[in-house]
PDB file of C-alpha atoms in Angstrom:
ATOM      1  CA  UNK J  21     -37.006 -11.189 -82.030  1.00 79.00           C
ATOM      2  CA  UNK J  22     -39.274  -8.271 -83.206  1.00 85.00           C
ATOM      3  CA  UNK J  23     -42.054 -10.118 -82.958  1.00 83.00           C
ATOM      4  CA  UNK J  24     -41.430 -10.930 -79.694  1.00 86.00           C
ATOM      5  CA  UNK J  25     -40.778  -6.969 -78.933  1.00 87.00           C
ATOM      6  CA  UNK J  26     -43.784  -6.199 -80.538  1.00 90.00           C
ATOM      7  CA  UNK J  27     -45.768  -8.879 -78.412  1.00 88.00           C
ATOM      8  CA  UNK J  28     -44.183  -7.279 -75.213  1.00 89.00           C
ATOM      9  CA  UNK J  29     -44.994  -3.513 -76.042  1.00 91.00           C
ATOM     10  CA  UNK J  30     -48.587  -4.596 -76.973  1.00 92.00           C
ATOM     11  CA  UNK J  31     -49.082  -5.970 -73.427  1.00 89.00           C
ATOM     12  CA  UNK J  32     -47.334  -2.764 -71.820  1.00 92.00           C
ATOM     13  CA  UNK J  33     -49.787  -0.436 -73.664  1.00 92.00           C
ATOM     14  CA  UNK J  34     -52.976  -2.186 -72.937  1.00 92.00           C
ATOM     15  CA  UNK J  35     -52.247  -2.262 -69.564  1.00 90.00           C
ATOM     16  CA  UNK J  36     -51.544   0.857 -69.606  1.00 90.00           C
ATOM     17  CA  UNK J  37     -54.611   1.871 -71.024  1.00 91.00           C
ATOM     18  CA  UNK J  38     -56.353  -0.464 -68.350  1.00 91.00           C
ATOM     19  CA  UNK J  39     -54.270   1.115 -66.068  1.00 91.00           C
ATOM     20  CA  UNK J  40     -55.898   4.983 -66.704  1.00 88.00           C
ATOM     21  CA  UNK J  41     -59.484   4.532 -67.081  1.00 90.00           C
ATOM     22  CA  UNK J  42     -59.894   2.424 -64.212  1.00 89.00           C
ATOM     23  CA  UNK J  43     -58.387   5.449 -62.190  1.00 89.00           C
ATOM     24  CA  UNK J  44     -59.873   7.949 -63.954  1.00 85.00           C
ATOM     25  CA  UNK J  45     -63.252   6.262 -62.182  1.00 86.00           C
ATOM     26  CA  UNK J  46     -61.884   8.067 -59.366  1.00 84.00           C
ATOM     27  CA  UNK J  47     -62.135  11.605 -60.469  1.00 83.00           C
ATOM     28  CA  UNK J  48     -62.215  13.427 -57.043  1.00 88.00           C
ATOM     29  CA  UNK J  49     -59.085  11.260 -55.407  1.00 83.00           C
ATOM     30  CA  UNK J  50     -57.292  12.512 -58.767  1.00 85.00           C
ATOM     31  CA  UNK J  51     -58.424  15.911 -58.380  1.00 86.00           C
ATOM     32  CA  UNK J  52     -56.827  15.820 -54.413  1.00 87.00           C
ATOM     33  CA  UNK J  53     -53.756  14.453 -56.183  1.00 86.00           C
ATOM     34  CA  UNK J  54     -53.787  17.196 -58.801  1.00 85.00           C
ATOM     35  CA  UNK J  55     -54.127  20.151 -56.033  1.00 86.00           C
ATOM     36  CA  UNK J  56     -51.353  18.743 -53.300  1.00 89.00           C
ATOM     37  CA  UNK J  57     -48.583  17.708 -55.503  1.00 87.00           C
ATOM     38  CA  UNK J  58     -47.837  20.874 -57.588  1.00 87.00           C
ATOM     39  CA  UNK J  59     -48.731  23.150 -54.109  1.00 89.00           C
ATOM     40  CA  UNK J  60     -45.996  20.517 -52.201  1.00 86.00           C
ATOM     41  CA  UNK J  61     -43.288  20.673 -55.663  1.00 88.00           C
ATOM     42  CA  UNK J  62     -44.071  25.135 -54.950  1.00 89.00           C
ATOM     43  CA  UNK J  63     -43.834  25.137 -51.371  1.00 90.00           C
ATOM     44  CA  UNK J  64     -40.433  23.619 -51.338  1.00 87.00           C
ATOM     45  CA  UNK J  65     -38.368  25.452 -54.241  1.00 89.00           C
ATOM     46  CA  UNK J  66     -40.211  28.594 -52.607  1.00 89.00           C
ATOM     47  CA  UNK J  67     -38.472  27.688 -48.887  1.00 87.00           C
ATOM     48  CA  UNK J  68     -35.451  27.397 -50.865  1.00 86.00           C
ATOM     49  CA  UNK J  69     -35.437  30.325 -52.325  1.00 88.00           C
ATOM     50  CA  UNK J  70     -36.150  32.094 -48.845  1.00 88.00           C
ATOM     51  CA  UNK J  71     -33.109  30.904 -48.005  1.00 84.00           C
ATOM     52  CA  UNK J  72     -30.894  31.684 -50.528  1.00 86.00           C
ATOM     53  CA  UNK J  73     -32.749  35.237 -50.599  1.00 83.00           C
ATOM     54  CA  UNK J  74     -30.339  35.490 -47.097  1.00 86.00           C
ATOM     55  CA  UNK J  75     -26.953  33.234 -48.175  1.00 83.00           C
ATOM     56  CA  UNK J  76     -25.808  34.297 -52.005  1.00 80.00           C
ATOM     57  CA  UNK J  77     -25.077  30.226 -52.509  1.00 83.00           C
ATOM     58  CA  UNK J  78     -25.082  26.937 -51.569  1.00 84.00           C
ATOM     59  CA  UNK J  79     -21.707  25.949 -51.410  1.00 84.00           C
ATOM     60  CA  UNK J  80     -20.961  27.170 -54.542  1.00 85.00           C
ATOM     61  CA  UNK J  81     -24.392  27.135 -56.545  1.00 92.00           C
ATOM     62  CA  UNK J  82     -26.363  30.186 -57.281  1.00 92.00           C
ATOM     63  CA  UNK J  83     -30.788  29.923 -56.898  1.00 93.00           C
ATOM     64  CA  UNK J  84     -31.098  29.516 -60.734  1.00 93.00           C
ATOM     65  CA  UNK J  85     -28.565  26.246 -60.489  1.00 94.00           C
ATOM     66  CA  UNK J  86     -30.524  24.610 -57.859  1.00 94.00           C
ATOM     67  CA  UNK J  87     -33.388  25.327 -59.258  1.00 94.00           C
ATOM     68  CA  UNK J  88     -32.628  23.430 -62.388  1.00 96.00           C
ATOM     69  CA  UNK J  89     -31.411  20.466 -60.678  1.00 96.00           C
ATOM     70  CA  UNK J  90     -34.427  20.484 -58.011  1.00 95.00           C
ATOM     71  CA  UNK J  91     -36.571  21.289 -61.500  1.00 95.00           C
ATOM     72  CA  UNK J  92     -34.703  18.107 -63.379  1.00 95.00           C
ATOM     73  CA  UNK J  93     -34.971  15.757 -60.142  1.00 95.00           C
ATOM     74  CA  UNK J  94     -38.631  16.324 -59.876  1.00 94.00           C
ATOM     75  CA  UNK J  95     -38.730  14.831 -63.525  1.00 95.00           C
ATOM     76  CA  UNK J  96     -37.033  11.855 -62.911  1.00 96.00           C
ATOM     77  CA  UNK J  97     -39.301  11.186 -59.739  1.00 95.00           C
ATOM     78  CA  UNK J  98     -42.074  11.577 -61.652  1.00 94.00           C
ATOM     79  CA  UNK J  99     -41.096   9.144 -64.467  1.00 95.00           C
ATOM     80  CA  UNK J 100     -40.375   6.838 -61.049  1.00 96.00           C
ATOM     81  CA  UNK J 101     -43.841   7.616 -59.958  1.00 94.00           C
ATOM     82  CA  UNK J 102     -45.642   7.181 -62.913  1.00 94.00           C
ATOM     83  CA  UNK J 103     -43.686   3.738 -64.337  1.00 94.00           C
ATOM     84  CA  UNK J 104     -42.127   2.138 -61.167  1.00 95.00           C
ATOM     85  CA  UNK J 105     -44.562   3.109 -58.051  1.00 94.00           C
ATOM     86  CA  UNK J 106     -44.964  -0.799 -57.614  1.00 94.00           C
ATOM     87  CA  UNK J 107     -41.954  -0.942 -56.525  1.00 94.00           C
ATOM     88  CA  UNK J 108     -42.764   0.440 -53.202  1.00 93.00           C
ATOM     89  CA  UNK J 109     -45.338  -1.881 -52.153  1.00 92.00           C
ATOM     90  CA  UNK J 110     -43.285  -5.043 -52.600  1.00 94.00           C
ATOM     91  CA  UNK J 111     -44.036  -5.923 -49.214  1.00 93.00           C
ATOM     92  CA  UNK J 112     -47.542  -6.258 -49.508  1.00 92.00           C
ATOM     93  CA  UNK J 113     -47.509  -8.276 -52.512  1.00 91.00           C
ATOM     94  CA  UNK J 114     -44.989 -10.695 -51.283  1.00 92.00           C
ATOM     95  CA  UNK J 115     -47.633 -11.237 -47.903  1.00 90.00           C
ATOM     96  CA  UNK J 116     -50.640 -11.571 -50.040  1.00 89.00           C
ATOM     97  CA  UNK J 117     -49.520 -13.929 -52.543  1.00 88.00           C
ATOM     98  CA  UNK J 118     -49.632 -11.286 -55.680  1.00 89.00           C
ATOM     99  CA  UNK J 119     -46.652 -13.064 -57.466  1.00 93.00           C
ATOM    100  CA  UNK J 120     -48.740 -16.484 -58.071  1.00 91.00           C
ATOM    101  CA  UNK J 121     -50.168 -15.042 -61.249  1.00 89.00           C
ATOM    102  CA  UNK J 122     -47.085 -13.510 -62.345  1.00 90.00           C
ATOM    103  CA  UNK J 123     -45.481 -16.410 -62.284  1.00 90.00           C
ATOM    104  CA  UNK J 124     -48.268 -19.043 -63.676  1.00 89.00           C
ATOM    105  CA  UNK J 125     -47.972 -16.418 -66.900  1.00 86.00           C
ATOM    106  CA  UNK J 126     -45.954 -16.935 -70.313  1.00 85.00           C
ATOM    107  CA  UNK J 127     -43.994 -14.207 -69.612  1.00 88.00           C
ATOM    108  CA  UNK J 128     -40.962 -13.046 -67.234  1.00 90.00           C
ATOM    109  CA  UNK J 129     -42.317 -12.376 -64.223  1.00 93.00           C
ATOM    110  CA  UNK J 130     -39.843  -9.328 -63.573  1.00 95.00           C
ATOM    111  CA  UNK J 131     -41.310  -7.558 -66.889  1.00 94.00           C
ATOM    112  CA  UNK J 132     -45.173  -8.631 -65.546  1.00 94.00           C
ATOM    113  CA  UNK J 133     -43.714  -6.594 -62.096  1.00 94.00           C
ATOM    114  CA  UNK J 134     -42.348  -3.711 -63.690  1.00 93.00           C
ATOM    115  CA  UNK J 135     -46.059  -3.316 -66.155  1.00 91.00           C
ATOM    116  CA  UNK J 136     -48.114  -3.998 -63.475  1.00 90.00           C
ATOM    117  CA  UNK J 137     -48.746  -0.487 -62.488  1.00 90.00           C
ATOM    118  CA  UNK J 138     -48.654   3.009 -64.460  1.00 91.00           C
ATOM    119  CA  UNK J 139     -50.113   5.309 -61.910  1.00 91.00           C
ATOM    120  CA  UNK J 140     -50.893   8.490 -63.781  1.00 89.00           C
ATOM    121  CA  UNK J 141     -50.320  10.676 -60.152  1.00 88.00           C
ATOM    122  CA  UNK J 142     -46.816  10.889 -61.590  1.00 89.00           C
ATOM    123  CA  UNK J 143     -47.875  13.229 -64.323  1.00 89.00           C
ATOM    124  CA  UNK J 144     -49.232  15.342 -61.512  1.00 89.00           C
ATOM    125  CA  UNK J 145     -44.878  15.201 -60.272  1.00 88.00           C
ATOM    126  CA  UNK J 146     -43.942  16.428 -63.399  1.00 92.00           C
ATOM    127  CA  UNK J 147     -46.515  19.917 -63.352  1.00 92.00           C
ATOM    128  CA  UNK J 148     -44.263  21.828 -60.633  1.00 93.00           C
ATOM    129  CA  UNK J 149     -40.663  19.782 -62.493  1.00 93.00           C
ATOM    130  CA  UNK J 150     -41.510  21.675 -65.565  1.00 94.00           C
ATOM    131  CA  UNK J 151     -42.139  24.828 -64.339  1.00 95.00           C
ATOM    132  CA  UNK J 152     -39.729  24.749 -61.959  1.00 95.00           C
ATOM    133  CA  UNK J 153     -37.075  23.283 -64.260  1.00 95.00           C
ATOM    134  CA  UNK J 154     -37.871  25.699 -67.042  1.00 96.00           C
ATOM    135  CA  UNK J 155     -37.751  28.737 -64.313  1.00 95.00           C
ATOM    136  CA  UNK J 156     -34.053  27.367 -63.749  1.00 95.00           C
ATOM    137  CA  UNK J 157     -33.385  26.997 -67.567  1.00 95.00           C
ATOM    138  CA  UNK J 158     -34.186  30.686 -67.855  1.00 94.00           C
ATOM    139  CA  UNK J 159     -31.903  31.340 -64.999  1.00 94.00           C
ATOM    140  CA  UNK J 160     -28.878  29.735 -65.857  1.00 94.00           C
ATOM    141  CA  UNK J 161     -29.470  30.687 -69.441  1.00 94.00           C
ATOM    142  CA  UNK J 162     -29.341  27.532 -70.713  1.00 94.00           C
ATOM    143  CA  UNK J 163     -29.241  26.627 -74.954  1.00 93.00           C
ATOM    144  CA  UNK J 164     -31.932  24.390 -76.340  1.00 95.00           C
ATOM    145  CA  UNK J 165     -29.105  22.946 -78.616  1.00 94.00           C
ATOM    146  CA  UNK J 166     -30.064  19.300 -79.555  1.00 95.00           C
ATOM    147  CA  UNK J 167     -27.251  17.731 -77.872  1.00 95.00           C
ATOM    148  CA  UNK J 168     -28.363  19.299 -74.421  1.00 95.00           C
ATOM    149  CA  UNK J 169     -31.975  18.298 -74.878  1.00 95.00           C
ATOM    150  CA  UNK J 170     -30.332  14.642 -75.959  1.00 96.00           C
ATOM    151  CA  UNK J 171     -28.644  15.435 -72.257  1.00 96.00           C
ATOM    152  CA  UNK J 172     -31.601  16.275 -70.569  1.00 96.00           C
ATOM    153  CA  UNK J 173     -33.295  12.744 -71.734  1.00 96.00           C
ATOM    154  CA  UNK J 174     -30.103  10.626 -70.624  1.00 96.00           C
ATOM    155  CA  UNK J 175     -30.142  12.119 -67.490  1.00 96.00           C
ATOM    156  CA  UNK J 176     -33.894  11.936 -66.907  1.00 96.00           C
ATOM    157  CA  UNK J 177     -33.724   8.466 -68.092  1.00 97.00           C
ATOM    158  CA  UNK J 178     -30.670   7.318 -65.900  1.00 97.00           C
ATOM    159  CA  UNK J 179     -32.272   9.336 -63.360  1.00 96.00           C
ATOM    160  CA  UNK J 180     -35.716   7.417 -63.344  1.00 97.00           C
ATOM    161  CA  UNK J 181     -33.697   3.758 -63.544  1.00 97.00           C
ATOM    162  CA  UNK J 182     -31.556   4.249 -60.539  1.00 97.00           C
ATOM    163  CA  UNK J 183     -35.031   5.387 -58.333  1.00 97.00           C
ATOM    164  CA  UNK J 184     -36.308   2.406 -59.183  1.00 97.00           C
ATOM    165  CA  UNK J 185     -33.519   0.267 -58.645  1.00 97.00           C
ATOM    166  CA  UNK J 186     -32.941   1.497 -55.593  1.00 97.00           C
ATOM    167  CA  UNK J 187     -36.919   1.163 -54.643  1.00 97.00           C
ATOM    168  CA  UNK J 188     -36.744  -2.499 -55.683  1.00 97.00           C
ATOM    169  CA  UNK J 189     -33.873  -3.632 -54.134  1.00 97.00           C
ATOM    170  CA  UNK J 190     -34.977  -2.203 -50.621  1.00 96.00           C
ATOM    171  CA  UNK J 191     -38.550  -3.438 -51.535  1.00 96.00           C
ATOM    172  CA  UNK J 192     -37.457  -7.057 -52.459  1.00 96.00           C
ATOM    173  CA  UNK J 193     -35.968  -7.604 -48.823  1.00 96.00           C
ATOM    174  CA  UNK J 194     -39.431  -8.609 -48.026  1.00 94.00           C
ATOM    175  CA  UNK J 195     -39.007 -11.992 -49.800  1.00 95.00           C
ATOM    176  CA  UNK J 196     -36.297 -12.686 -46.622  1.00 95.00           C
ATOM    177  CA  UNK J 197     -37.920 -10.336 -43.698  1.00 93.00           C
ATOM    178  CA  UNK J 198     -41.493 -10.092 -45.257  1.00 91.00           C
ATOM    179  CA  UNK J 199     -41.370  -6.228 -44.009  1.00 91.00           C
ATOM    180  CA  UNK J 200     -39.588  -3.549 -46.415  1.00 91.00           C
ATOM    181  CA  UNK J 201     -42.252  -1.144 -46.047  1.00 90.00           C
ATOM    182  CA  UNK J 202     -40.203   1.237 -43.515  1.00 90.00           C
ATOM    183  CA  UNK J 203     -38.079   1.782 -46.487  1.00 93.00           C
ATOM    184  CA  UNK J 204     -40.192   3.519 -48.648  1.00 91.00           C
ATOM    185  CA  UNK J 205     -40.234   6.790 -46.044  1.00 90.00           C
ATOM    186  CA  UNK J 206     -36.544   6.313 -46.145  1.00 92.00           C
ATOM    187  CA  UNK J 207     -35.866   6.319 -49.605  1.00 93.00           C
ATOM    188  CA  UNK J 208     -38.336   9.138 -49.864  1.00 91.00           C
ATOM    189  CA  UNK J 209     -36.650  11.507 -47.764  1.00 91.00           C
ATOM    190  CA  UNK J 210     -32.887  10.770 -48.785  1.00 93.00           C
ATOM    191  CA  UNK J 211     -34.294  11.198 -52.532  1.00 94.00           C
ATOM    192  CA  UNK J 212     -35.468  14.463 -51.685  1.00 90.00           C
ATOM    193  CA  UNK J 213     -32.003  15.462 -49.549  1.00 89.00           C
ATOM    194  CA  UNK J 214     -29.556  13.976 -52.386  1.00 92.00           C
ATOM    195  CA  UNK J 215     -30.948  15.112 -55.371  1.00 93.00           C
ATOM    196  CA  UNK J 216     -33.062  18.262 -54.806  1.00 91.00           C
ATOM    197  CA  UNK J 217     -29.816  20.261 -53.531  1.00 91.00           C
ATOM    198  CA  UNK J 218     -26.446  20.130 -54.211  1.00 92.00           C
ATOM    199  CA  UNK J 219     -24.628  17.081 -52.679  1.00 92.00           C
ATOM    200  CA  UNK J 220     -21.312  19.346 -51.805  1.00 89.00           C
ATOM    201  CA  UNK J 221     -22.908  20.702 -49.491  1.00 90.00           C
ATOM    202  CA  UNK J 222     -22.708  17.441 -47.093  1.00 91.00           C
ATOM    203  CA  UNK J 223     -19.779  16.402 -45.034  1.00 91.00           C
ATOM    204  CA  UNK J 224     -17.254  14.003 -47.316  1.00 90.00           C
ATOM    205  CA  UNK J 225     -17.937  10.861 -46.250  1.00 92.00           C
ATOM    206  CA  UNK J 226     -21.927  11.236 -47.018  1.00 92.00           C
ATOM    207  CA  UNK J 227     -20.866  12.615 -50.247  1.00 91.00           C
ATOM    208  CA  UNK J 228     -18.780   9.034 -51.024  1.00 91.00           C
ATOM    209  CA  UNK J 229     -21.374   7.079 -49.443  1.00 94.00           C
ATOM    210  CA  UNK J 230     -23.930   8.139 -51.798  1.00 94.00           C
ATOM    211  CA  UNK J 231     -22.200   8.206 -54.733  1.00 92.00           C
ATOM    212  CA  UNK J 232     -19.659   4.549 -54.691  1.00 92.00           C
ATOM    213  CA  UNK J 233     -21.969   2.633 -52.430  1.00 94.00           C
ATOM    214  CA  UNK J 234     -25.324   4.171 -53.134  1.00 94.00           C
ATOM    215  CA  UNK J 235     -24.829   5.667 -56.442  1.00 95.00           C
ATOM    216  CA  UNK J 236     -28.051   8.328 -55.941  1.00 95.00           C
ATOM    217  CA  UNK J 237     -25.587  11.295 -56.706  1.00 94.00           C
ATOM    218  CA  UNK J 238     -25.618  10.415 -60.499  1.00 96.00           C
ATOM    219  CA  UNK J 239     -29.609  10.960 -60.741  1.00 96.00           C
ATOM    220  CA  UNK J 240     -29.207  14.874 -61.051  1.00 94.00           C
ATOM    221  CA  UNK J 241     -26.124  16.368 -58.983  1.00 94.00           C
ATOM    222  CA  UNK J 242     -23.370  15.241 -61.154  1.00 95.00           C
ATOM    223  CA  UNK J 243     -24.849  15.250 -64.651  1.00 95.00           C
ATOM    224  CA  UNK J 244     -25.880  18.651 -63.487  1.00 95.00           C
ATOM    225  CA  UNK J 245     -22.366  19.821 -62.128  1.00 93.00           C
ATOM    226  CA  UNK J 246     -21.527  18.798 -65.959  1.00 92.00           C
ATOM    227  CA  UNK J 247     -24.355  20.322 -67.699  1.00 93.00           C
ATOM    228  CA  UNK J 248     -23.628  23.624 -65.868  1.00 93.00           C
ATOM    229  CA  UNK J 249     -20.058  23.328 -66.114  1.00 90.00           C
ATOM    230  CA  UNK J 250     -19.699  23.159 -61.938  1.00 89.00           C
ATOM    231  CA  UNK J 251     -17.063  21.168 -60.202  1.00 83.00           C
ATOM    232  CA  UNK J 252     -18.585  18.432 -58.210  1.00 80.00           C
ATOM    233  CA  UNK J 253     -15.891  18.909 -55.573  1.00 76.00           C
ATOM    234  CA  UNK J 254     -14.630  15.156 -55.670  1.00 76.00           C
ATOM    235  CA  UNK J 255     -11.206  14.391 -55.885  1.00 72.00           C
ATOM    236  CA  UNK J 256     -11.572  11.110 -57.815  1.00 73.00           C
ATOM    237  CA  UNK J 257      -9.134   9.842 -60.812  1.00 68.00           C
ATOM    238  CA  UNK J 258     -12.217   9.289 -62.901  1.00 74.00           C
ATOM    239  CA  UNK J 259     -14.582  12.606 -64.118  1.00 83.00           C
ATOM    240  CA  UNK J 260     -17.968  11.820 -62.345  1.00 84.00           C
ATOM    241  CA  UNK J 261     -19.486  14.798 -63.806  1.00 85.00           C
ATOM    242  CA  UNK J 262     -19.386  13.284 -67.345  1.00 89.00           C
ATOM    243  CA  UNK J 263     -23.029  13.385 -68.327  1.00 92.00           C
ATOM    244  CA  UNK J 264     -22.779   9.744 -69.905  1.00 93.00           C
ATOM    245  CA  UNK J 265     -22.511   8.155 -66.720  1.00 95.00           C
ATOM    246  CA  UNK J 266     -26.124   8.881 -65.399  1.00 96.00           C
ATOM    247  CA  UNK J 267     -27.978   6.322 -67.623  1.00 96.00           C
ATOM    248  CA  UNK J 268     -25.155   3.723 -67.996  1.00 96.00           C
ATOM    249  CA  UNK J 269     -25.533   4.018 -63.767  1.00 97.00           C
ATOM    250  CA  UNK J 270     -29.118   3.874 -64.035  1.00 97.00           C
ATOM    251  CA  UNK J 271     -28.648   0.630 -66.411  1.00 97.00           C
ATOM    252  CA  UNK J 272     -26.072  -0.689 -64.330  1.00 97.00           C
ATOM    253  CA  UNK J 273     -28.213  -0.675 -61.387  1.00 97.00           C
ATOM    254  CA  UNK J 274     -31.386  -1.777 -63.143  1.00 97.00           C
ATOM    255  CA  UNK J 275     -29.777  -5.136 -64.165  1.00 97.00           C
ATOM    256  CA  UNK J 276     -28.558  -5.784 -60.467  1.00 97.00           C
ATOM    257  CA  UNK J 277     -32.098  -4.501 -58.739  1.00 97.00           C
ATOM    258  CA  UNK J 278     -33.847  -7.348 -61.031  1.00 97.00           C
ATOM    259  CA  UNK J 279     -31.288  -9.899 -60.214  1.00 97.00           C
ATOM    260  CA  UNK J 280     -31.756  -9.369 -56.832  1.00 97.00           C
ATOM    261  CA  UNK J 281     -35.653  -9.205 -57.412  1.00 97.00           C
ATOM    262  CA  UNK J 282     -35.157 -12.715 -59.411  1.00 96.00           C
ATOM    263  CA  UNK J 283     -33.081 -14.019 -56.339  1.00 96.00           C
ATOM    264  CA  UNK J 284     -35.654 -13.253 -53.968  1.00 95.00           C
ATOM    265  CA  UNK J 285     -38.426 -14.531 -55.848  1.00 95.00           C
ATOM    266  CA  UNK J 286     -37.535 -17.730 -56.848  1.00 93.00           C
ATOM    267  CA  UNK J 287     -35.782 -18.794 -53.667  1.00 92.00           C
ATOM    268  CA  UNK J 288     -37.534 -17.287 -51.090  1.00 90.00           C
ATOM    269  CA  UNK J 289     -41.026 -16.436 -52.151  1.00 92.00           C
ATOM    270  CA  UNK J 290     -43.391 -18.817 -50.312  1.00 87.00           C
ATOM    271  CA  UNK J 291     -46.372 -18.040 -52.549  1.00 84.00           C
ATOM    272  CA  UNK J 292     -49.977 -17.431 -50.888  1.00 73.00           C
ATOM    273  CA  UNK J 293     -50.540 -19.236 -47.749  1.00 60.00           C
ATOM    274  CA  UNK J 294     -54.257 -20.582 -46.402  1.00 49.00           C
TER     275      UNK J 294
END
């Protein structure tokens, strides 16, 4: 068994390692990366704060509160980013026959997927997370006990799993449709409008939708509401703002986004045609 781990690992870090210094050929296209993302990650907790210069809160939360949740959400999508950005281009592997070597390989062809990219533009995500989330930290006053910084890696952890669950269960449609590709905008934007800003501010049923059906809410609005100590609003028998629940979601929907991957692959894939 730990030899087997061991095996695994080894093959995740020299990929990895192949991974960086064949994009670090491209210098200049990292560079572009470098200046747009943090400017983008600026420009948008700057907006907000325009806005809440003019309305005290958001249903409820002050600046500094959204700021550390738009500050902790940018973390997990850059973990997403820099681990899991395959996961977005499912479609084009599935129509160019890039599973045939994954699964002529000793190895699960799931774990081959989820190594086969670790795009270092992700780093460039976390830059305006940081600052942002640190700016929020000061705000809110928050205390760098160890069991909140134990917090703050659950939920970034539970918060990375369920993006790319979600990612790979829209992007594994393609082994039925061969087209998932429209829903990488998608997920994008509702991403950026569920867990960027609190989620009481939408009307109920949006609210429900994305937290039973969609369970997106638990990347940073509820185990914030906990952190912070603000009510989540929802009238539910069962506390959803307990922090715990973030990465046994994130788990949860791990497990079913690679069954589903599985499903798809090894019923419907139709390998490279001629």
């Amino acid at each position: 068994m730990i030899d087997t781990i061991k095996y695994y690992w080894s093959v995740f870090i020299i990929n990895v390692k192949l991974q960086i210094a064949s994009q670090l050929e491209y210098a200049s296209y990292m560079f572009c990366w470098l200046l747009m993302i943090p400017i983008q990650g600026f420009a948008g907790i700057y907006v907000l704060k325009t806005i809440m210069s003019r309305v005290d809160t958001l249903n409820g939360w002050n600046f500094g509160q959204v700021a550390f949740l738009f500050g902790l959400a940018l973390l997990s999508h850059g973990f997403q980013d820099m681990l899991f950005i395959q996961t977005r281009s499912i479609e084009y592997s599935v129509l160019n026959g890039e599973f045939d070597r994954m699964l002529l390989r000793p190895m699960g062809a799931f774990y081959q997927f989820c190594i086969s990219s670790f795009n270092l533009v992700g780093l460039f995500d976390m830059i305006p997370g940081i600052i942002i989330f640190l700016y929020g930290c000061k705000m809110v006053k928050f205390i760098w006990s160890p069991i909140n910084i134990l917090y703050i890696i659950l939920i970034t952890f539970g918060g990375t799993l369920i993006r790319a669950a979600v990612y790979t269960i829209t992007g594994s449609i393609a082994f039925w449709t061969k087209k998932s590709s429209v829903f990488v905008d998608l997920n994008l934007a509702i991403f950026e409008r569920t867990t960027q800003y609190p989620m009481s501010i939408y009307p109920n049923w949006f609210i429900r939708l994305f937290t039973f059906i969609i369970p997106i809410g638990f990347v940073s609005f509820y185990p914030v509401s906990g952190l912070l100590n603000i009510s989540s609003k929802m009238n539910v028998p069962i506390p959803l703002d307990l922090i715990i629940w973030c990465p046994i979601v994130g788990i949860i929907c791990f497990i079913i986004a690679r069954a589903f991957f599985l499903l798809g692959l090894n019923s419907k894939y139709e390998s490279a045609g001629s």
